[in-house]
Coordinates of C-alpha atoms in Angstrom, one line a residue:
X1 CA 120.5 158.4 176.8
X2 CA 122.5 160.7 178.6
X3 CA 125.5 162.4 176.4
X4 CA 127.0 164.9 179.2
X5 CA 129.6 163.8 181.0
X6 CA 129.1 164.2 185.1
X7 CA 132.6 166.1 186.4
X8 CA 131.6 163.9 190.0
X9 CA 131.8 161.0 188.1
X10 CA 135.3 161.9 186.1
X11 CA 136.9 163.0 189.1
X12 CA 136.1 160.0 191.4
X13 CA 137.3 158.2 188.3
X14 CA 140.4 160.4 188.1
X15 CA 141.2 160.2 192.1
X16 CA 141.5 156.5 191.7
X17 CA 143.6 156.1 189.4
X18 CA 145.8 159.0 191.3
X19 CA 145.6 156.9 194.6
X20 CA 146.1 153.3 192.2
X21 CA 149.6 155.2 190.9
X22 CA 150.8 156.7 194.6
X23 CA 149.8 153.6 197.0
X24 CA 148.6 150.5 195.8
X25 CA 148.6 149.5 199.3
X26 CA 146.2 152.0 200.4
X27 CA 143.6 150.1 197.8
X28 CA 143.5 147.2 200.2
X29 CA 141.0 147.5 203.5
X30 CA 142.5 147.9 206.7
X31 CA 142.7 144.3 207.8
X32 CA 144.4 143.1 204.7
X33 CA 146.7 146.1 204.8
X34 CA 147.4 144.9 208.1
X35 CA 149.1 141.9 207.2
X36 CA 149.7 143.1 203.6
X37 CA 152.4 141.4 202.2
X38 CA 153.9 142.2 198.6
X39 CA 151.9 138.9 197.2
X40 CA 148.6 140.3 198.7
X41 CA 149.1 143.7 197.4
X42 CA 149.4 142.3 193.9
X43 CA 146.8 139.9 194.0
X44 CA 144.3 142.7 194.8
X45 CA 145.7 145.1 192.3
X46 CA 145.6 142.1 189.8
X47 CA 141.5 141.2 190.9
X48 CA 140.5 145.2 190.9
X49 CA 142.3 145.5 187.0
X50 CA 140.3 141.9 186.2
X51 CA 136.9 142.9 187.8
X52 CA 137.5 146.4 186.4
X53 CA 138.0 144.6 182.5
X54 CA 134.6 142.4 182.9
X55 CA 132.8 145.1 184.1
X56 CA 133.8 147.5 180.9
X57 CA 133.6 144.3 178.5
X58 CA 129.7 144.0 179.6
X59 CA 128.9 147.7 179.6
X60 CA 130.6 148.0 176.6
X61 CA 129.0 144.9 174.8
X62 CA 125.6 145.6 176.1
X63 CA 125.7 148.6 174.7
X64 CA 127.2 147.7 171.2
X65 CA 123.8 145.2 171.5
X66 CA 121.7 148.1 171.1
X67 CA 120.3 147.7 174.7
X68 CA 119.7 151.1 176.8
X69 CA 123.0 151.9 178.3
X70 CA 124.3 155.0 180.2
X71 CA 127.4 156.3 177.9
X72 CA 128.8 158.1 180.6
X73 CA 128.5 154.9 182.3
X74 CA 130.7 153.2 179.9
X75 CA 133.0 155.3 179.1
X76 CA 133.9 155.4 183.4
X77 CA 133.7 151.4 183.3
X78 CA 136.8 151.7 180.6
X79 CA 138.7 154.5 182.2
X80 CA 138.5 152.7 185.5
X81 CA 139.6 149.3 183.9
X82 CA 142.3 151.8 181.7
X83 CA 143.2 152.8 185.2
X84 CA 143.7 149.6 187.0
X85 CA 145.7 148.1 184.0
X86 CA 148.5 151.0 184.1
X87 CA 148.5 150.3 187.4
X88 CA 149.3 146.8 186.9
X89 CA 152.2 147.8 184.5
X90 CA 153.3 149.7 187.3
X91 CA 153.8 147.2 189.6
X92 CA 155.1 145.0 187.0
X93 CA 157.6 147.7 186.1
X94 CA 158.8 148.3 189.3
X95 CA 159.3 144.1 190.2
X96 CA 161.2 144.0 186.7
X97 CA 163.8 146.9 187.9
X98 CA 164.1 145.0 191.3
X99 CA 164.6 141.9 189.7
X100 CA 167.6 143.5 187.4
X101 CA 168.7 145.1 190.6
X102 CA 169.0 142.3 192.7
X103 CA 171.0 140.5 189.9
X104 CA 173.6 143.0 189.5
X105 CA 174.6 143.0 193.1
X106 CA 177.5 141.2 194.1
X107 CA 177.8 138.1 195.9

């Protein structure tokens, strides 16, 4: 089992959630960015934090079954799925201060 952890792998892992936190939108491929419309933008970013979960959930059960796992591979399956939940709270955080916005403007 492999106990050093690869810088590649940290820093792809770190660049994500760098371009997750600036542009969500940039997440999306060009044709959905195209048309990308705040619902789309969220429903990726909520699929990517969901896919990202299942994905650590199995590494991390797999290799709490004593079955050969990568560590390094597991611990980058939870920081990605850390990753796309801050993310999420991101987004929710910023809809929540529109909302509260949008409520205190006058009619």
């Amino acid at each position: 089992m492999k106990t050093m952890m690869n810088t590649g792998i940290a820093a792809s892992a770190y660049a994500l959630q760098q371009k997750m936190n600036s542009n969500p939108a940039a997440l999306l491929g060009k044709n959905e960015a195209a048309g990308g419309s705040f619902a789309d933008i969220l429903e990726a970013t909520v699929g990517r934090a969901q896919e990202a979960g299942k994905k650590s959930d199995a590494l991390a059960i797999r290799a709490a079954g004593g079955n050969p796992t990568d560590l390094v591979e597991v611990v980058t399956a939870v920081a990605e799925s850390e990753a796309a939940l801050e993310s999420l709270v991101a987004v929710r955080d910023r809809v929540v201060a529109a909302y509260e916005e949008i409520m205190r403007m006058p009619i």
